XYZ file of C-alpha atoms in Angstrom:
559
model
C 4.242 13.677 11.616
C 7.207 11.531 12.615
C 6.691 8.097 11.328
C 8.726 4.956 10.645
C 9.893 3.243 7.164
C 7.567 0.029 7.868
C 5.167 2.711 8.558
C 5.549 4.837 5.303
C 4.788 1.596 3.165
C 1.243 0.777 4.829
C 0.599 4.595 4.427
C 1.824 4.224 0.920
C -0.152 1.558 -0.013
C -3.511 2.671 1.395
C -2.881 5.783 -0.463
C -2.579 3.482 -3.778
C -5.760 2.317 -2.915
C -4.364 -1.117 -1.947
C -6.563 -3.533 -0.054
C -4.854 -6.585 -0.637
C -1.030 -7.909 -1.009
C 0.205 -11.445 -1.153
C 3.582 -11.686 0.395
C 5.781 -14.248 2.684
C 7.799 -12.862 6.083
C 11.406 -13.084 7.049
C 13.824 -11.584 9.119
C 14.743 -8.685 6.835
C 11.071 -7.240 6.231
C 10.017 -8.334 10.010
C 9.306 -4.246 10.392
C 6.531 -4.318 7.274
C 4.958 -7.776 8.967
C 4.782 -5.332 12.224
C 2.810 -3.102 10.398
C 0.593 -5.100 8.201
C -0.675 -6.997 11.537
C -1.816 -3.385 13.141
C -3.665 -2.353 9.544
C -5.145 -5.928 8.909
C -8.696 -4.697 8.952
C -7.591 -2.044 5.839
C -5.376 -4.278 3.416
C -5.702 -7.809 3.593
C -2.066 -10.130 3.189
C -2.619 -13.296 1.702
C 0.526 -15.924 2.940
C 1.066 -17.538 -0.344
C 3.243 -21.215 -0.125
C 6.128 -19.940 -1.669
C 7.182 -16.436 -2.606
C 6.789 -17.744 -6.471
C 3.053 -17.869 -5.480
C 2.534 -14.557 -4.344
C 4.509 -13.339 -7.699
C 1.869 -15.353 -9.256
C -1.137 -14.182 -7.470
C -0.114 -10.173 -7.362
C 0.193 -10.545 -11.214
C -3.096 -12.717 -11.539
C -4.949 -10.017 -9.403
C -3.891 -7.382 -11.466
C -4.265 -9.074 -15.156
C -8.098 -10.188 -13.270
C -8.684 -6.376 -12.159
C -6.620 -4.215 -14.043
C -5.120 -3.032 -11.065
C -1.951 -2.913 -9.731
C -1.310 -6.169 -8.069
C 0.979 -6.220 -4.597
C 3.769 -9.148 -3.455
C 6.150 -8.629 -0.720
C 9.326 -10.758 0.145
C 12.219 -10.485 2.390
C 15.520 -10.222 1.431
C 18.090 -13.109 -0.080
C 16.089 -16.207 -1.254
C 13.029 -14.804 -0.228
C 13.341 -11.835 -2.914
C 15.009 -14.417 -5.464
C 12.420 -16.299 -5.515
C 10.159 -13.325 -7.056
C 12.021 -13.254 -9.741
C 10.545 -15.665 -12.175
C 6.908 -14.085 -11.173
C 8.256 -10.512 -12.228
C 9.655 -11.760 -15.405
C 6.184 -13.087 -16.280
C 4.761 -10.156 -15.521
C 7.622 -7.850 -17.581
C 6.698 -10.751 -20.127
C 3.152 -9.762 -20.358
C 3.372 -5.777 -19.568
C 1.473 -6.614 -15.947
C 1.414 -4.009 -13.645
C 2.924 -5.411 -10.701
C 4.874 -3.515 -7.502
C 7.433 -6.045 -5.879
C 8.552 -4.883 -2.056
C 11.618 -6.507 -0.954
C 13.437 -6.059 2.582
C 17.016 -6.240 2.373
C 19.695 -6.080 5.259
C 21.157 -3.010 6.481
C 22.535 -0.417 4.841
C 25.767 -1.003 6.477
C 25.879 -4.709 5.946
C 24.659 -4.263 1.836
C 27.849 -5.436 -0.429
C 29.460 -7.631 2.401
C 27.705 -10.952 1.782
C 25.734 -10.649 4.541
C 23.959 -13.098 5.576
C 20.575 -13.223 3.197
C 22.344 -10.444 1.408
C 21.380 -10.627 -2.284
C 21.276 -7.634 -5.055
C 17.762 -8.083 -6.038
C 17.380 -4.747 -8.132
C 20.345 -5.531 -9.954
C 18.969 -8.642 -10.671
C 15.947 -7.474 -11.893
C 17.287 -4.589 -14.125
C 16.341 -6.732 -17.134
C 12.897 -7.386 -15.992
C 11.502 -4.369 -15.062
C 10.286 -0.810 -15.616
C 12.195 0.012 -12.915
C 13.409 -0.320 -9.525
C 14.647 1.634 -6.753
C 16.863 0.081 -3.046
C 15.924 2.783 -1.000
C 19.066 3.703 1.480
C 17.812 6.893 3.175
C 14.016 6.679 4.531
C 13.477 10.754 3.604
C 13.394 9.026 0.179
C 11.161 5.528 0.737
C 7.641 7.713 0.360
C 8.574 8.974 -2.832
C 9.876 5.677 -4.289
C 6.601 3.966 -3.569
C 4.686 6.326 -5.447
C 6.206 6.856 -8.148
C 6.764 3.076 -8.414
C 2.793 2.565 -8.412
C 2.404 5.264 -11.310
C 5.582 3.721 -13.399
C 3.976 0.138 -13.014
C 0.663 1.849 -14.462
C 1.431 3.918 -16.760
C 1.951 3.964 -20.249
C 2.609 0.717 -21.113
C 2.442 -1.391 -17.181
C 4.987 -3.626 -16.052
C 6.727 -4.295 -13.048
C 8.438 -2.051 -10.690
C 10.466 -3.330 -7.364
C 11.206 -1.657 -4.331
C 14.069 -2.634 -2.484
C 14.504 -1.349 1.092
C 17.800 -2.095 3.809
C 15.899 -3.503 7.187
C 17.458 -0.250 9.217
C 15.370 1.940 6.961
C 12.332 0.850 7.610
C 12.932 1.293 11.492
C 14.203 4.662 11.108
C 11.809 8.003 11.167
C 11.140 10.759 9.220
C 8.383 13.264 8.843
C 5.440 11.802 6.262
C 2.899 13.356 4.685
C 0.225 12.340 2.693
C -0.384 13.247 -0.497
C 0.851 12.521 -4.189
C 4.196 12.777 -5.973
C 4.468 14.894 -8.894
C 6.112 13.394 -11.988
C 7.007 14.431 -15.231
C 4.611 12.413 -16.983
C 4.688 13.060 -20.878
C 0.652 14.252 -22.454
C 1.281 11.835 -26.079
C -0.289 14.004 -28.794
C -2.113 11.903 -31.195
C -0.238 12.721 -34.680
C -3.010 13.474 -36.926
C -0.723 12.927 -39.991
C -0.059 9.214 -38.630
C -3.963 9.176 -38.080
C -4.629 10.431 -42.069
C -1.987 8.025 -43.376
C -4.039 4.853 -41.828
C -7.132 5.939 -43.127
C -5.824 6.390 -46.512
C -4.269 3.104 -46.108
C -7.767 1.686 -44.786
C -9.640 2.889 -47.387
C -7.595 1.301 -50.096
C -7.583 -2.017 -49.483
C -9.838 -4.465 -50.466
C -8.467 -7.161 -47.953
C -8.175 -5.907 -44.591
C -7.530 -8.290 -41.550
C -7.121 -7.059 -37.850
C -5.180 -8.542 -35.235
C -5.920 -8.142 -31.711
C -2.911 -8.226 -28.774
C -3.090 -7.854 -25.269
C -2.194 -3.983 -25.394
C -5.901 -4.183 -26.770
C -6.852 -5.701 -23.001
C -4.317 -3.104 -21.480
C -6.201 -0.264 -22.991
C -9.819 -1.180 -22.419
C -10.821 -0.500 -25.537
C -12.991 -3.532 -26.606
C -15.924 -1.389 -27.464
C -13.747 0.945 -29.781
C -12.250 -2.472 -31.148
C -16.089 -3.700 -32.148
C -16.560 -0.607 -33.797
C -13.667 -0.007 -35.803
C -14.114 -4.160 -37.049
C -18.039 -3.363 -38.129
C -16.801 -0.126 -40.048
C -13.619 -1.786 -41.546
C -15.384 -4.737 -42.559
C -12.747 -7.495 -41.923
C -12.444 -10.572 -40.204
C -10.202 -10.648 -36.587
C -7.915 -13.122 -35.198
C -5.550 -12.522 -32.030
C -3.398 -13.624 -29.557
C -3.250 -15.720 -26.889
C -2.767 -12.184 -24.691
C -5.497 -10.357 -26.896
C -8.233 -13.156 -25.859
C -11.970 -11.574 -25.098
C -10.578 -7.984 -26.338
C -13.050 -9.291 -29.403
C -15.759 -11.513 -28.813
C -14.932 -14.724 -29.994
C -18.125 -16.159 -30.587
C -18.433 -13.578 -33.578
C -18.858 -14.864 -36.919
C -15.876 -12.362 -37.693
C -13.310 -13.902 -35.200
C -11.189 -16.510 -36.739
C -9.283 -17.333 -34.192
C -5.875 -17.588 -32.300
C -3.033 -16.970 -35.020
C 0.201 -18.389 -35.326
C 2.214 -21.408 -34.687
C -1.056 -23.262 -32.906
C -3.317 -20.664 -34.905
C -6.767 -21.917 -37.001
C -5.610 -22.462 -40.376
C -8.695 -19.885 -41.188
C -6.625 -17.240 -39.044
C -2.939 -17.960 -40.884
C -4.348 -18.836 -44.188
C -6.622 -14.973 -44.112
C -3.441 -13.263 -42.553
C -1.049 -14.452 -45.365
C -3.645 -13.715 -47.860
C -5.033 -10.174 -46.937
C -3.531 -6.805 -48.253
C -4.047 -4.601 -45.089
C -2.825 -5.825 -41.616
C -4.327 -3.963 -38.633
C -1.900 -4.971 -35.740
C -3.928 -3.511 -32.437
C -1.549 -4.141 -29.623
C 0.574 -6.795 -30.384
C 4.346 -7.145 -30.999
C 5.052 -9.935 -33.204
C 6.045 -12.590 -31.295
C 7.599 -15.567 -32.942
C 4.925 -17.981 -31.720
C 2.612 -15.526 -33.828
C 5.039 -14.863 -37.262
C 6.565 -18.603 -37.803
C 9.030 -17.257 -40.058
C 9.071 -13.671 -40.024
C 10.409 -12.805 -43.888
C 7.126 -14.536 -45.232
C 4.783 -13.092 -42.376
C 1.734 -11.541 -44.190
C 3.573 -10.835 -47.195
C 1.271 -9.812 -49.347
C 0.114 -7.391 -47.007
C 0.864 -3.895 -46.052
C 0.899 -3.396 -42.378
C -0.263 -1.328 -39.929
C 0.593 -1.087 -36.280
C -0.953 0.734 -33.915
C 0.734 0.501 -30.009
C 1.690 2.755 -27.275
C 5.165 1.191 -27.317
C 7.238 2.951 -30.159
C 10.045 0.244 -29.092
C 7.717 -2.468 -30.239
C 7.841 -1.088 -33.968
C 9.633 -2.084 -36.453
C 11.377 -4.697 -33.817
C 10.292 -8.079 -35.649
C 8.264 -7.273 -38.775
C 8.500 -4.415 -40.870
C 5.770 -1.914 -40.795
C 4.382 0.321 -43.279
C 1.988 1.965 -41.280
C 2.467 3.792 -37.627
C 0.469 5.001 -35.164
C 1.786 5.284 -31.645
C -0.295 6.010 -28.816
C -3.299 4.764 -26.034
C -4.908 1.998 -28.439
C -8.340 3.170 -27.049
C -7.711 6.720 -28.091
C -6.590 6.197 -31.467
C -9.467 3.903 -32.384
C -12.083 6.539 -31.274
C -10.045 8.870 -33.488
C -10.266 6.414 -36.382
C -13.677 5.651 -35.855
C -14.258 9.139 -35.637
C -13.196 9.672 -39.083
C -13.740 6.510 -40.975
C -17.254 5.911 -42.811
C -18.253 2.414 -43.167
C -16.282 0.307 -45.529
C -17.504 -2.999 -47.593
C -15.571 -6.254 -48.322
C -18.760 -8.827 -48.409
C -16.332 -10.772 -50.516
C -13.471 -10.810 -49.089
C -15.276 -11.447 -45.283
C -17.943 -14.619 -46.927
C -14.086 -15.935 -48.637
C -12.568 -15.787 -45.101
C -15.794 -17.101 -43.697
C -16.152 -20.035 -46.521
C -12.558 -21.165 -44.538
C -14.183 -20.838 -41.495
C -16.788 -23.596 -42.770
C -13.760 -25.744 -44.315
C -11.213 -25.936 -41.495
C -13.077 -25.811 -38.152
C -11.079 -26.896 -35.086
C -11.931 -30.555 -34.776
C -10.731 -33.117 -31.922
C -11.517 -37.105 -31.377
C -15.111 -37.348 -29.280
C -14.127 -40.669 -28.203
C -12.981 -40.478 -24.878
C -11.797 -37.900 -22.021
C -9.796 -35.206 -23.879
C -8.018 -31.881 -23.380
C -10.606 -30.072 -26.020
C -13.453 -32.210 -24.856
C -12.568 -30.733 -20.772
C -12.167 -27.310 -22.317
C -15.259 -27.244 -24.189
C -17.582 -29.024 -21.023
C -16.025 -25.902 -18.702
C -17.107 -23.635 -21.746
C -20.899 -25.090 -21.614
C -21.239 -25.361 -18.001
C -20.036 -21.931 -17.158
C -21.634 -20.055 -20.229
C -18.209 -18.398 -21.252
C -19.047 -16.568 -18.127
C -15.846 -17.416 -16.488
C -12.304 -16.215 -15.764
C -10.177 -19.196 -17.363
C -6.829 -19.541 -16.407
C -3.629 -21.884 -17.358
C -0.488 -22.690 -16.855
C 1.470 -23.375 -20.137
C 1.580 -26.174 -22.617
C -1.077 -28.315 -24.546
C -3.865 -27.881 -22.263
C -3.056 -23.821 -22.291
C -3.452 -24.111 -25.871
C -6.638 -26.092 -25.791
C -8.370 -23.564 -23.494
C -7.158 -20.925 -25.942
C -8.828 -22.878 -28.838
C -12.102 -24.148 -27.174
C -13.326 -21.654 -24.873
C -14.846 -18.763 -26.556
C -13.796 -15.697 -24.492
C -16.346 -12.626 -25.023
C -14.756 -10.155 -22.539
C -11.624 -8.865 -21.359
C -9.907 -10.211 -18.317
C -11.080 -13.439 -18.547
C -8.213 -15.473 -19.625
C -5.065 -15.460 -18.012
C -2.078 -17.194 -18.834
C 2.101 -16.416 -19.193
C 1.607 -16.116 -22.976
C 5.393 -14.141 -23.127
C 7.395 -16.314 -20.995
C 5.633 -19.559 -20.661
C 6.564 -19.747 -17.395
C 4.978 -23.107 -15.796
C 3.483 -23.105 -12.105
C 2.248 -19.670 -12.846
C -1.634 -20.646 -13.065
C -2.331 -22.004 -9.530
C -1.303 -18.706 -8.038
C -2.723 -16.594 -10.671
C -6.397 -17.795 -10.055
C -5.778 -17.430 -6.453
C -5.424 -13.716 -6.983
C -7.389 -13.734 -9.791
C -10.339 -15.460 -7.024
C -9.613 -12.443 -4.509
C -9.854 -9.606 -7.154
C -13.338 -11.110 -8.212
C -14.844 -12.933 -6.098
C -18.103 -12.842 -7.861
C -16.594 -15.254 -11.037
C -15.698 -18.733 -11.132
C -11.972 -19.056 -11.378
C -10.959 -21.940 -13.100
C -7.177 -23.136 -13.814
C -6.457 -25.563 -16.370
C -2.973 -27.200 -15.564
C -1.158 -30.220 -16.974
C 0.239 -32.469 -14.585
C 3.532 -31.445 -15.172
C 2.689 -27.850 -14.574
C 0.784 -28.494 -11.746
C 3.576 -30.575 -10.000
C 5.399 -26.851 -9.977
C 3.633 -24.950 -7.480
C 0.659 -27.766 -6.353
C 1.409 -26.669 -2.662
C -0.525 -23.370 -3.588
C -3.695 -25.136 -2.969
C -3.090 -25.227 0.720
C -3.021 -21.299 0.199
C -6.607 -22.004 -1.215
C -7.857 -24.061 1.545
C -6.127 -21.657 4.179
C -7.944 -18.343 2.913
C -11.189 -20.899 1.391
C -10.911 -19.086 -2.034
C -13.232 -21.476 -4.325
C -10.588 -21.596 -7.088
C -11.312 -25.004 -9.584
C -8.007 -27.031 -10.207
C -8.262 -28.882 -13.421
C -5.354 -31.084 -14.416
C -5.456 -32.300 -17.959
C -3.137 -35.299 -16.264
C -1.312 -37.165 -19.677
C 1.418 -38.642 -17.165
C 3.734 -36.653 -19.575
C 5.147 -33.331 -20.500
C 2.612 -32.907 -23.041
C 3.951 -29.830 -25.410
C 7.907 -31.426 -25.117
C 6.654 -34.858 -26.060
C 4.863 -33.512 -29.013
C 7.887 -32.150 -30.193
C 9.490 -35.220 -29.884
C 7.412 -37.021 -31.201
C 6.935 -34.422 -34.727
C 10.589 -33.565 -34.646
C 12.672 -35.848 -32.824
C 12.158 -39.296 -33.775
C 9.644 -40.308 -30.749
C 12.491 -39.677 -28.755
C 10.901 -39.092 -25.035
C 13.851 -37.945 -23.217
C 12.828 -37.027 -19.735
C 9.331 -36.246 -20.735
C 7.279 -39.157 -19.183
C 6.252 -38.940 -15.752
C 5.562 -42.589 -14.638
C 5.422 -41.934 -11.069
C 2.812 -42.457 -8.294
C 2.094 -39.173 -7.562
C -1.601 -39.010 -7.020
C -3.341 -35.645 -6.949
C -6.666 -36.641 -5.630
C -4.761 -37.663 -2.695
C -2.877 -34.716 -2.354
C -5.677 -32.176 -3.021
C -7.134 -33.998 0.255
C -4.104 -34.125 2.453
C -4.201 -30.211 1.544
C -7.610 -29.596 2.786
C -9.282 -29.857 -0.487
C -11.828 -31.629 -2.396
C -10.341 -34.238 -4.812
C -11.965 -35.927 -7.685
C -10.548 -38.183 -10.621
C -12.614 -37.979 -13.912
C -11.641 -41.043 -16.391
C -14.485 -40.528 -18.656
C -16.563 -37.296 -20.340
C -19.555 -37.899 -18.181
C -16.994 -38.314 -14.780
C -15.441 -35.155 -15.574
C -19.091 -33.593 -16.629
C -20.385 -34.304 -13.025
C -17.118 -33.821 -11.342
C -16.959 -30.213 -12.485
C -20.788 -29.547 -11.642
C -20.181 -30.660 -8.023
C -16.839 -28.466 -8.200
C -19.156 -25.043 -9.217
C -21.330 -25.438 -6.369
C -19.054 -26.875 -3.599
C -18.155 -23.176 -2.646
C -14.568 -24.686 -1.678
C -11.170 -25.113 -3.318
C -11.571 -28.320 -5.821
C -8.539 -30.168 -7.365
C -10.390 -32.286 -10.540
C -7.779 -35.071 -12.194
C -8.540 -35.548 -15.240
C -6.792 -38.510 -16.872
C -6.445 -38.787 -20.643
C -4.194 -40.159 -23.431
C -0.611 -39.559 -23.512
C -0.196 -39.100 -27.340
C -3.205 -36.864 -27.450
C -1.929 -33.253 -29.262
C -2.096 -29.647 -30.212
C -3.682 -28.670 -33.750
C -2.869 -27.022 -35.970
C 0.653 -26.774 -35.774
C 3.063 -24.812 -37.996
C 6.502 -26.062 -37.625
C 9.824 -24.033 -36.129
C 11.145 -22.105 -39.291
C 7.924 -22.446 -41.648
C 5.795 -19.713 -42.248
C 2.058 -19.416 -40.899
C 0.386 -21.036 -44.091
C 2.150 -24.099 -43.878
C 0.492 -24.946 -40.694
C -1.099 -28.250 -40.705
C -2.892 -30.794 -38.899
C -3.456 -34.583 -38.157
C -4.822 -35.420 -41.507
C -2.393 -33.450 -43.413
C -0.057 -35.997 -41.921
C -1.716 -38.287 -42.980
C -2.070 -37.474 -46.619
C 1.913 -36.800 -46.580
C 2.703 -40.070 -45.104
C-alpha cells in the first residue's frame, strides 16, 4: 500500500507501541502535525512550551516507564533546541527517539532558511542518527532507531527527515526490521574469577549505578547483597535499585556521599561496582579511590571499563543476567564484623541538618513522610537535588529522576510532566531551586493545559545555591553573579499560568501547603522560602579523595 513519509512515521510509531509523544510544530514537520491530528485518538501529542520541554518530558517518560520516550521538532531552532534534552539523556543512557523535520532535500547545505545540520550536531550525543533523503528508506530508519535506543545499553537516537520526504510515497508494509543484533554469551571464566574473588574477601562493599535501574534487576541485586553479606551505597542514578531504608544501605557515595558510604568504600577489600562508571562526582580523586580494595565491575558497557578506575575484576554483560548467574553459584557468605563495623558508622555519622526553621532537608524529609516513599521524586540540579537524594529514602526503581550525568538545569519541570503521563497513578513531585526553576518555569502552563497534577516545589534561597557554596568554601565568599535579588514572584506566576500557588515560610506552612497540593488533583507550584547560606553535607572537596569528606562541624574543629 502506497503511503506517504508523514504517514510512515504514525505507522511507525504505533508499531513501537507508542501512545504518547511530546513535540512542538513548524513549517518543516507541518506533514507529521497532518498526521498526528487524523491518529489523535491512538497516540496522544503533548505541546510542551518549548522544544527543551518536550526533550525533557520524552526522557522523563521513559526514565518513569522504562520505555522509549518520543519528542518531535521541526527543523532549524526548533531541532536545536533538543539538543541539550538529548545530551541529558546520552548523559544518563535514556532511551529516547528524537524526530526532526528538516527542509528539502534540494534546499539541505544551502543555508536555507531554518536549515540547520542537526545529526551532525548530535553525533557526539547519541547512539545514533540517521537524515533520511529517500522515503523507500524512512520505515526502516524508524525501526531500527527504536531498537538502537533500547538496546543494549539505551540512549538516544534522532531521526532527521527533509520536508519533501515526508510528502512523497512509497509502498509500506508493516512489520519488523531485522537487525544484526549480537546474543552476549555470559563468559563463565569471567563468572568463576568473581566468585573466587567474592569468596576471598573479608570486606566486601557493593555499589549500585543506574545500569542497575536499566536492567531491572533489583530483586537479583537483594539477593546477591543477603548472600555476599556487605553493606551497599550508590549513586545518585542507582537510587531505589536497593532499598534504601535497609539497614545495609549506607548511602549516596562520593563528593556529597555519607561519610559511612566513603569512609566503608575506602576501607573495604572487595568493590562490587553493579552498573556504574566512575564518575568523578563519585571517585574525588581517582588514584586514592578504594585503594585498598580490589575491584570488580560488572556492566554491559565494555567501554565503561577500565575508563576511570582500574579494575581487577570483569564481567561484561545484562547486569540482571549475571547476578542470577552469581547467585546461582554463590552459597551464603558471612562478614557480621565487618557489616556491625560499617553499621557502628552508620550510628556515628548520620546525616544531620538544623530543625530550626524551613529547610531544604526539612522539605525533603516532610514530602518523604507525607507520601510514604511512595512517590516518583524528581529534581532539577543543585543543593536541593542533593537533599532529595539524601533525605528521601527511595525503595524502588524509577522513582527518582534527575540529570545526574550532565546536570543540566530546567530539566525537572518537564521530566515530571512526562514522568505524570507515563504514571498517572503516582504523585509526581519536582524539587527545583529557584534558579533552576527560572529555566523552563513556563512548562507549568504545559501542566495546566493538559491538567497533569505534577507538584512544583521550589527550595527558593534567592541564590544559586550549589555556585554560592562553592564560593563561599573555595572562593573567599566571593558571590559573583550568584544572588538573585529580584522580584520575581512564583506564587504569582504559578497563578497567571493557571495554577495553584502557595508560599510556605515556615515547616508547618510548607506541611499544610503540600497536603492541600496531594489532594488538589491540579498542577501546584509550592514556594518555599529558606536561608540563603543554608548547604550541602558532607562535602569532599575538588581534588581530595572520598575519606576526606567532611562536614559543618569538621569546620568547625579546623577553624
Amino acid at each position: 500500500m502506497q503511503k506517504s513519509g508523514a504517514e510512515i512515521v504514525i505507522e511507525c510509531l504505533k508499531e513501537q507501541g507508542v501512545d504518547t509523544v511530546f513535540g512542538f510544530p513548524g513549517g518543516a514537520i507541518l506533514n507529521v502535525y497532518d498526521e498526528l491530528y487524523k491518529h489523535s485518538d491512538e497516540i496522544t501529542h503533548v505541546l510542551t512550551s518549548h522544544e527543551q520541554g518536550a526533550s525533557h518530558a520524552a526522557d522523563g517518560y521513559a526514565r518513569a516507564t522504562g520505555k522509549v520516550g518520543v519528542c518531535l521538532a521541526t527543523s532549524g531552532p526548533g531541532a536545536t533546541n533538543l539538543v541539550t534534552g538529548i545530551a541529558t539523556a546520552y548523559m544518563d543512557s535514556v532511551p529516547m527517539v528524537a524526530i526532526t523535520c528538516n527542509v528539502g532535500v534540494s534546499l539541505l547545505g544551502k543555508d536555507s532558511f531554518q536549515e540547520i545540520d542537526i545529526a551532525g550536531i548530535t553525533m557526539p550525543i547519541t547512539k545514533h542518527n540517521y537524515i533520511v533523503k529517500d522515503v523507500k528508506d524512512l520505515a526502516t530508519a524508524i525501526r531500527k532507531a527504536f531498537i538502537i535506543a533500547k538496546q543494549g545499553r539505551p540512549g538516544p537516537v534522532l531521526v532527521d527527515i527533509p520536508k519533501d520526504v515526508t510528502a512523497s510515497k512509497t509502498d509500506f508494509k508493516s512489520g519488523v526490521v531485522k537487525t544484526n543484533k549480537v546474543e552476549r554469551v555470559l563468559n563463565e571464566k569471567s563468572i568463576d574469577a568473581a566468585l573466587k574473588m567474592i569468596r576471598k574477601s573479608k570486606a566486601p562493599y557493593v555499589f549500585v549505578g543506574g545500569g542497575a535501574i536499566i536492567s531491572e534487576a533489583d530483586q537479583e541485586i537483594w539477593e546477591f547483597v543477603q548472600k555476599i553479606d556487605a553493606p551497599v551505597c550508590d549513586t545518585l542514578m542507582g537510587k531505589g535499585a536497593y532499598p534504601g531504608n535497609d539497614k545495609r544501605y549506607t548511602g549516596m557515595l562520593g563528593m556529597h556521599g555519607t561519610k559511612t558510604a566513603n569512609y566503608g568504600v575506602s576501607e573495604c577489600d572487595l568493590l562490587v561496582v553493579i552498573g556504574a562508571r566512575f564518575s568523578d562526582r563519585v571517585t574525588g580523586n581517582a588514584k586514592k579511590f578504594a585503594r585498598n580494595a580490589k575491584i570488580l565491575q560488572i556492566d554491559i558497557d565494555e567501554a565503561e571499563i577500565n575508563k576511570n578506575v582500574l579494575v581487577q575484576g570483569i564481567i561484561i554483560g545484562d547486569i540482571k543476567e549475571v547476578l542470577q548467574k552469581l547467585n546461582e553459584k554463590l552459597e551464603p557468605q558471612n562478614h557480621e564484623t565487618w557489616v556491625n563495623r560499617i553499621l557502628g558508622y552508620k550510628q556515628k555519622y548520620p546525616l544531620s541538618y538544623p530543625t530550626h526553621g524551613l529547610t531544604g532537608p526539612g522539605i525533603v524529609e516532610e514530602i518523604y513522610k507525607e507520601t510514604k516513599g511512595e512517590a516518583i521524586i524528581v529534581t532539577e540540579v543543585g543543593q536541593h537535588q542533593m537533599w532529595a537524594s539524601q533525605f528521601y529514602a527511595y525503595t524502588k526503581p524509577r522513582t527518582f529522576l534527575s540529570s545526574g550525568g550532565l546536570g543540566t538545569m530546567g530539566y525537572g519541570l518537564g521530566a515530571s510532566i512526562g514522568a505524570k503521563i507515563g504514571c498517572p497513578d503516582k504523585v509526581v513531585i519536582n524539587v527545583a531551586g529557584d534558579g533552576c526553576f527560572r529555566m523552563n518555569m513556563n512548562e507549568i502552563a504545559t501542566a495546566v493545559r493538559y491538567n497533569v497534577p505534577i507538584i512544583q516545589v521550589v527550595v527558593n534561597n534567592h541564590v544559586l545555591g550549589m555556585v554560592r557554596q562553592w564560593q563561599d568554601l573555595f572562593y573567599g565568599k566571593r558571590y559573583s553573579a550568584t544572588v538573585l535579588n529580584d522580584q520575581v514572584d512564583f506564587v504569582l506566576l504559578a497563578e497567571a499560568m493557571g495554577a495553584k500557588g502557595i508560599r510556605a515560610t515556615t515547616k508547618q506552612e510548607f506541611k499544610k501547603a503540600l497536603k492541600e497540593a496531594l489532594t488538589f488533583g491540579k498542577p501546584v507550584v509550592i514556594d518555599c522560602q529558606i536561608d540563603s547560606d543554608e548547604k550541602v553535607w558532607p562535602m569532599v572537596a575538588p581534588g581530595a579523595a572520598i575519606d576526606e569528606v567532611f562536614d559543618e562541624t569538621d569546620m568547625e574543629k579546623k577553624e
